[in-house]
Amino acid sequence: TDKVHQTPTAILQGPEDKVNLTCSHTDSNYIMILWYQQSAQNTALKLIGYVWNTSPTVEDSFKGRFDVSGDAAANKMAYLHFPKVPEAEDSAVYFCAASEAQCFTIPSLLYKNPL
């Protein structure tokens, strides 16, 4: 069965319309919801941002164009908002994903390697 759902599944916006997408999941182990953009010009998935528990993060290249919010753990939902009127470059396919996130640092990067 599907564990992650995105609504609306398709949307066609006019130039003055506000856009809000919703992502939800049903797995109690998932504490992170991520948002991705795939444009026609570049088919690689670009990470827009994510919500870890209730902490939202937007990648630098998308700040000011998108906002993320929600509660990925308790409410199992996150939102992608277009706070400004979408521009032509925002015409794309948007995906959400949910994950059992782990935040960590790599100890080898914290210390100099001995000579």
mmCIF file with all atom_site columns, C-alpha atoms in Angstrom:
data_model
loop_
_atom_site.group_PDB
_atom_site.id
_atom_site.type_symbol
_atom_site.label_atom_id
_atom_site.label_alt_id
_atom_site.label_comp_id
_atom_site.label_asym_id
_atom_site.label_entity_id
_atom_site.label_seq_id
_atom_site.pdbx_PDB_ins_code
_atom_site.Cartn_x
_atom_site.Cartn_y
_atom_site.Cartn_z
_atom_site.occupancy
_atom_site.B_iso_or_equiv
_atom_site.pdbx_formal_charge
_atom_site.auth_seq_id
_atom_site.auth_comp_id
_atom_site.auth_asym_id
_atom_site.auth_atom_id
_atom_site.pdbx_PDB_model_num
ATOM 1   C CA . THR A 1 1   ? 0.000  0.000  0.000   1.00 0.00 ? 1   THR A CA 1
ATOM 2   C CA . ASP A 1 2   ? 1.050  3.600  -0.516  1.00 0.00 ? 2   ASP A CA 1
ATOM 3   C CA . LYS A 1 3   ? 2.575  5.157  2.569   1.00 0.00 ? 3   LYS A CA 1
ATOM 4   C CA . VAL A 1 4   ? 3.109  8.662  1.163   1.00 0.00 ? 4   VAL A CA 1
ATOM 5   C CA . HIS A 1 5   ? 0.420  10.829 -0.440  1.00 0.00 ? 5   HIS A CA 1
ATOM 6   C CA . GLN A 1 6   ? 0.684  14.189 -2.160  1.00 0.00 ? 6   GLN A CA 1
ATOM 7   C CA . THR A 1 7   ? -2.234 16.519 -2.863  1.00 0.00 ? 7   THR A CA 1
ATOM 8   C CA . PRO A 1 8   ? -3.273 17.888 -5.164  1.00 0.00 ? 8   PRO A CA 1
ATOM 9   C CA . THR A 1 9   ? -1.981 15.268 -7.579  1.00 0.00 ? 9   THR A CA 1
ATOM 10  C CA . ALA A 1 10  ? -2.093 17.731 -10.471 1.00 0.00 ? 10  ALA A CA 1
ATOM 11  C CA . ILE A 1 11  ? -2.464 21.484 -10.558 1.00 0.00 ? 11  ILE A CA 1
ATOM 12  C CA . LEU A 1 12  ? -2.641 24.161 -13.219 1.00 0.00 ? 12  LEU A CA 1
ATOM 13  C CA . GLN A 1 13  ? -2.140 27.626 -11.784 1.00 0.00 ? 13  GLN A CA 1
ATOM 14  C CA . GLY A 1 14  ? -2.881 31.026 -13.218 1.00 0.00 ? 14  GLY A CA 1
ATOM 15  C CA . PRO A 1 15  ? -0.349 33.853 -12.944 1.00 0.00 ? 15  PRO A CA 1
ATOM 16  C CA . GLU A 1 16  ? -1.894 35.316 -9.758  1.00 0.00 ? 16  GLU A CA 1
ATOM 17  C CA . ASP A 1 17  ? -2.838 32.072 -8.010  1.00 0.00 ? 17  ASP A CA 1
ATOM 18  C CA . LYS A 1 18  ? -1.173 30.996 -4.769  1.00 0.00 ? 18  LYS A CA 1
ATOM 19  C CA . VAL A 1 19  ? 0.134  27.437 -4.678  1.00 0.00 ? 19  VAL A CA 1
ATOM 20  C CA . ASN A 1 20  ? 0.116  25.098 -1.674  1.00 0.00 ? 20  ASN A CA 1
ATOM 21  C CA . LEU A 1 21  ? 0.972  21.404 -1.831  1.00 0.00 ? 21  LEU A CA 1
ATOM 22  C CA . THR A 1 22  ? 0.396  18.887 0.955   1.00 0.00 ? 22  THR A CA 1
ATOM 23  C CA . CYS A 1 23  ? 2.305  15.691 1.687   1.00 0.00 ? 23  CYS A CA 1
ATOM 24  C CA . SER A 1 24  ? 1.206  13.114 4.241   1.00 0.00 ? 24  SER A CA 1
ATOM 25  C CA . HIS A 1 25  ? 2.382  9.679  5.294   1.00 0.00 ? 25  HIS A CA 1
ATOM 26  C CA . THR A 1 26  ? 1.088  6.781  7.355   1.00 0.00 ? 26  THR A CA 1
ATOM 27  C CA . ASP A 1 27  ? 4.305  5.312  8.778   1.00 0.00 ? 27  ASP A CA 1
ATOM 28  C CA . SER A 1 28  ? 4.980  6.163  12.438  1.00 0.00 ? 28  SER A CA 1
ATOM 29  C CA . ASN A 1 29  ? 8.734  5.629  11.860  1.00 0.00 ? 29  ASN A CA 1
ATOM 30  C CA . TYR A 1 30  ? 8.946  8.474  9.330   1.00 0.00 ? 30  TYR A CA 1
ATOM 31  C CA . ILE A 1 31  ? 10.016 11.750 10.948  1.00 0.00 ? 31  ILE A CA 1
ATOM 32  C CA . MET A 1 32  ? 11.155 13.632 7.843   1.00 0.00 ? 32  MET A CA 1
ATOM 33  C CA . ILE A 1 33  ? 9.275  14.846 4.764   1.00 0.00 ? 33  ILE A CA 1
ATOM 34  C CA . LEU A 1 34  ? 11.256 16.165 1.810   1.00 0.00 ? 34  LEU A CA 1
ATOM 35  C CA . TRP A 1 35  ? 10.173 18.248 -1.188  1.00 0.00 ? 35  TRP A CA 1
ATOM 36  C CA . TYR A 1 36  ? 11.786 17.982 -4.641  1.00 0.00 ? 36  TYR A CA 1
ATOM 37  C CA . GLN A 1 37  ? 11.458 19.852 -7.932  1.00 0.00 ? 37  GLN A CA 1
ATOM 38  C CA . GLN A 1 38  ? 11.957 18.357 -11.403 1.00 0.00 ? 38  GLN A CA 1
ATOM 39  C CA . SER A 1 39  ? 11.881 20.859 -14.238 1.00 0.00 ? 39  SER A CA 1
ATOM 40  C CA . ALA A 1 40  ? 11.567 20.174 -17.957 1.00 0.00 ? 40  ALA A CA 1
ATOM 41  C CA . GLN A 1 41  ? 14.951 21.844 -18.547 1.00 0.00 ? 41  GLN A CA 1
ATOM 42  C CA . ASN A 1 42  ? 16.771 19.742 -15.947 1.00 0.00 ? 42  ASN A CA 1
ATOM 43  C CA . THR A 1 43  ? 15.274 16.351 -15.137 1.00 0.00 ? 43  THR A CA 1
ATOM 44  C CA . ALA A 1 44  ? 17.471 15.840 -12.065 1.00 0.00 ? 44  ALA A CA 1
ATOM 45  C CA . LEU A 1 45  ? 15.550 16.037 -8.803  1.00 0.00 ? 45  LEU A CA 1
ATOM 46  C CA . LYS A 1 46  ? 16.489 19.184 -6.873  1.00 0.00 ? 46  LYS A CA 1
ATOM 47  C CA . LEU A 1 47  ? 15.896 19.229 -3.127  1.00 0.00 ? 47  LEU A CA 1
ATOM 48  C CA . ILE A 1 48  ? 13.776 22.269 -2.266  1.00 0.00 ? 48  ILE A CA 1
ATOM 49  C CA . GLY A 1 49  ? 13.647 21.639 1.465   1.00 0.00 ? 49  GLY A CA 1
ATOM 50  C CA . TYR A 1 50  ? 12.386 19.365 4.187   1.00 0.00 ? 50  TYR A CA 1
ATOM 51  C CA . VAL A 1 51  ? 10.672 19.181 7.547   1.00 0.00 ? 51  VAL A CA 1
ATOM 52  C CA . TRP A 1 52  ? 12.471 17.132 10.196  1.00 0.00 ? 52  TRP A CA 1
ATOM 53  C CA . ASN A 1 53  ? 9.966  16.572 13.028  1.00 0.00 ? 53  ASN A CA 1
ATOM 54  C CA . THR A 1 54  ? 8.682  20.175 13.183  1.00 0.00 ? 54  THR A CA 1
ATOM 55  C CA . SER A 1 55  ? 11.878 21.918 11.995  1.00 0.00 ? 55  SER A CA 1
ATOM 56  C CA . PRO A 1 56  ? 11.653 23.252 8.434   1.00 0.00 ? 56  PRO A CA 1
ATOM 57  C CA . THR A 1 57  ? 14.677 23.848 6.207   1.00 0.00 ? 57  THR A CA 1
ATOM 58  C CA . VAL A 1 58  ? 14.716 25.405 2.729   1.00 0.00 ? 58  VAL A CA 1
ATOM 59  C CA . GLU A 1 59  ? 17.799 25.001 0.559   1.00 0.00 ? 59  GLU A CA 1
ATOM 60  C CA . ASP A 1 60  ? 19.622 28.274 -0.193  1.00 0.00 ? 60  ASP A CA 1
ATOM 61  C CA . SER A 1 61  ? 18.834 28.188 -3.925  1.00 0.00 ? 61  SER A CA 1
ATOM 62  C CA . PHE A 1 62  ? 15.082 28.064 -3.161  1.00 0.00 ? 62  PHE A CA 1
ATOM 63  C CA . LYS A 1 63  ? 14.886 30.563 -0.274  1.00 0.00 ? 63  LYS A CA 1
ATOM 64  C CA . GLY A 1 64  ? 12.409 33.341 -0.949  1.00 0.00 ? 64  GLY A CA 1
ATOM 65  C CA . ARG A 1 65  ? 10.646 31.300 -3.629  1.00 0.00 ? 65  ARG A CA 1
ATOM 66  C CA . PHE A 1 66  ? 9.346  28.464 -1.432  1.00 0.00 ? 66  PHE A CA 1
ATOM 67  C CA . ASP A 1 67  ? 8.448  27.818 2.199   1.00 0.00 ? 67  ASP A CA 1
ATOM 68  C CA . VAL A 1 68  ? 8.053  24.470 3.911   1.00 0.00 ? 68  VAL A CA 1
ATOM 69  C CA . SER A 1 69  ? 6.181  23.789 7.131   1.00 0.00 ? 69  SER A CA 1
ATOM 70  C CA . GLY A 1 70  ? 4.427  21.026 9.008   1.00 0.00 ? 70  GLY A CA 1
ATOM 71  C CA . ASP A 1 71  ? 4.964  18.253 11.519  1.00 0.00 ? 71  ASP A CA 1
ATOM 72  C CA . ALA A 1 72  ? 6.459  15.175 9.877   1.00 0.00 ? 72  ALA A CA 1
ATOM 73  C CA . ALA A 1 73  ? 6.354  13.042 13.041  1.00 0.00 ? 73  ALA A CA 1
ATOM 74  C CA . ALA A 1 74  ? 3.194  13.641 15.092  1.00 0.00 ? 74  ALA A CA 1
ATOM 75  C CA . ASN A 1 75  ? 0.793  14.965 12.422  1.00 0.00 ? 75  ASN A CA 1
ATOM 76  C CA . LYS A 1 76  ? 2.570  13.125 9.581   1.00 0.00 ? 76  LYS A CA 1
ATOM 77  C CA . MET A 1 77  ? 2.074  16.119 7.244   1.00 0.00 ? 77  MET A CA 1
ATOM 78  C CA . ALA A 1 78  ? 4.161  18.772 5.549   1.00 0.00 ? 78  ALA A CA 1
ATOM 79  C CA . TYR A 1 79  ? 3.368  21.639 3.230   1.00 0.00 ? 79  TYR A CA 1
ATOM 80  C CA . LEU A 1 80  ? 5.118  23.321 0.315   1.00 0.00 ? 80  LEU A CA 1
ATOM 81  C CA . HIS A 1 81  ? 4.081  26.959 -0.139  1.00 0.00 ? 81  HIS A CA 1
ATOM 82  C CA . PHE A 1 82  ? 4.866  29.343 -2.964  1.00 0.00 ? 82  PHE A CA 1
ATOM 83  C CA . PRO A 1 83  ? 4.779  32.631 -1.002  1.00 0.00 ? 83  PRO A CA 1
ATOM 84  C CA . LYS A 1 84  ? 5.240  34.754 -4.119  1.00 0.00 ? 84  LYS A CA 1
ATOM 85  C CA . VAL A 1 85  ? 3.427  34.489 -7.420  1.00 0.00 ? 85  VAL A CA 1
ATOM 86  C CA . PRO A 1 86  ? 5.040  31.531 -9.217  1.00 0.00 ? 86  PRO A CA 1
ATOM 87  C CA . GLU A 1 87  ? 7.430  32.415 -12.006 1.00 0.00 ? 87  GLU A CA 1
ATOM 88  C CA . ALA A 1 88  ? 7.954  30.589 -15.307 1.00 0.00 ? 88  ALA A CA 1
ATOM 89  C CA . GLU A 1 89  ? 10.965 28.765 -13.827 1.00 0.00 ? 89  GLU A CA 1
ATOM 90  C CA . ASP A 1 90  ? 8.669  27.301 -11.148 1.00 0.00 ? 90  ASP A CA 1
ATOM 91  C CA . SER A 1 91  ? 6.732  25.368 -13.783 1.00 0.00 ? 91  SER A CA 1
ATOM 92  C CA . ALA A 1 92  ? 7.823  21.836 -12.886 1.00 0.00 ? 92  ALA A CA 1
ATOM 93  C CA . VAL A 1 93  ? 6.850  18.525 -11.362 1.00 0.00 ? 93  VAL A CA 1
ATOM 94  C CA . TYR A 1 94  ? 7.003  18.485 -7.560  1.00 0.00 ? 94  TYR A CA 1
ATOM 95  C CA . PHE A 1 95  ? 7.570  15.375 -5.484  1.00 0.00 ? 95  PHE A CA 1
ATOM 96  C CA . CYS A 1 96  ? 7.457  14.671 -1.786  1.00 0.00 ? 96  CYS A CA 1
ATOM 97  C CA . ALA A 1 97  ? 9.073  11.798 0.072   1.00 0.00 ? 97  ALA A CA 1
ATOM 98  C CA . ALA A 1 98  ? 9.052  10.611 3.668   1.00 0.00 ? 98  ALA A CA 1
ATOM 99  C CA . SER A 1 99  ? 11.951 9.064  5.527   1.00 0.00 ? 99  SER A CA 1
ATOM 100 C CA . GLU A 1 100 ? 13.279 7.671  8.775   1.00 0.00 ? 100 GLU A CA 1
ATOM 101 C CA . ALA A 1 101 ? 15.805 10.484 9.101   1.00 0.00 ? 101 ALA A CA 1
ATOM 102 C CA . GLN A 1 102 ? 19.047 10.289 11.021  1.00 0.00 ? 102 GLN A CA 1
ATOM 103 C CA . CYS A 1 103 ? 21.117 13.379 11.662  1.00 0.00 ? 103 CYS A CA 1
ATOM 104 C CA . PHE A 1 104 ? 24.798 12.787 12.287  1.00 0.00 ? 104 PHE A CA 1
ATOM 105 C CA . THR A 1 105 ? 28.254 14.148 11.700  1.00 0.00 ? 105 THR A CA 1
ATOM 106 C CA . ILE A 1 106 ? 31.144 12.210 10.272  1.00 0.00 ? 106 ILE A CA 1
ATOM 107 C CA . PRO A 1 107 ? 33.878 12.140 12.939  1.00 0.00 ? 107 PRO A CA 1
ATOM 108 C CA . SER A 1 108 ? 36.670 11.895 10.344  1.00 0.00 ? 108 SER A CA 1
ATOM 109 C CA . LEU A 1 109 ? 35.714 15.342 9.079   1.00 0.00 ? 109 LEU A CA 1
ATOM 110 C CA . LEU A 1 110 ? 36.088 16.856 12.549  1.00 0.00 ? 110 LEU A CA 1
ATOM 111 C CA . TYR A 1 111 ? 39.741 15.948 13.000  1.00 0.00 ? 111 TYR A CA 1
ATOM 112 C CA . LYS A 1 112 ? 42.867 16.437 10.942  1.00 0.00 ? 112 LYS A CA 1
ATOM 113 C CA . ASN A 1 113 ? 44.336 13.271 9.570   1.00 0.00 ? 113 ASN A CA 1
ATOM 114 C CA . PRO A 1 114 ? 47.786 12.556 11.044  1.00 0.00 ? 114 PRO A CA 1
ATOM 115 C CA . LEU A 1 115 ? 50.708 12.987 8.628   1.00 0.00 ? 115 LEU A CA 1
#
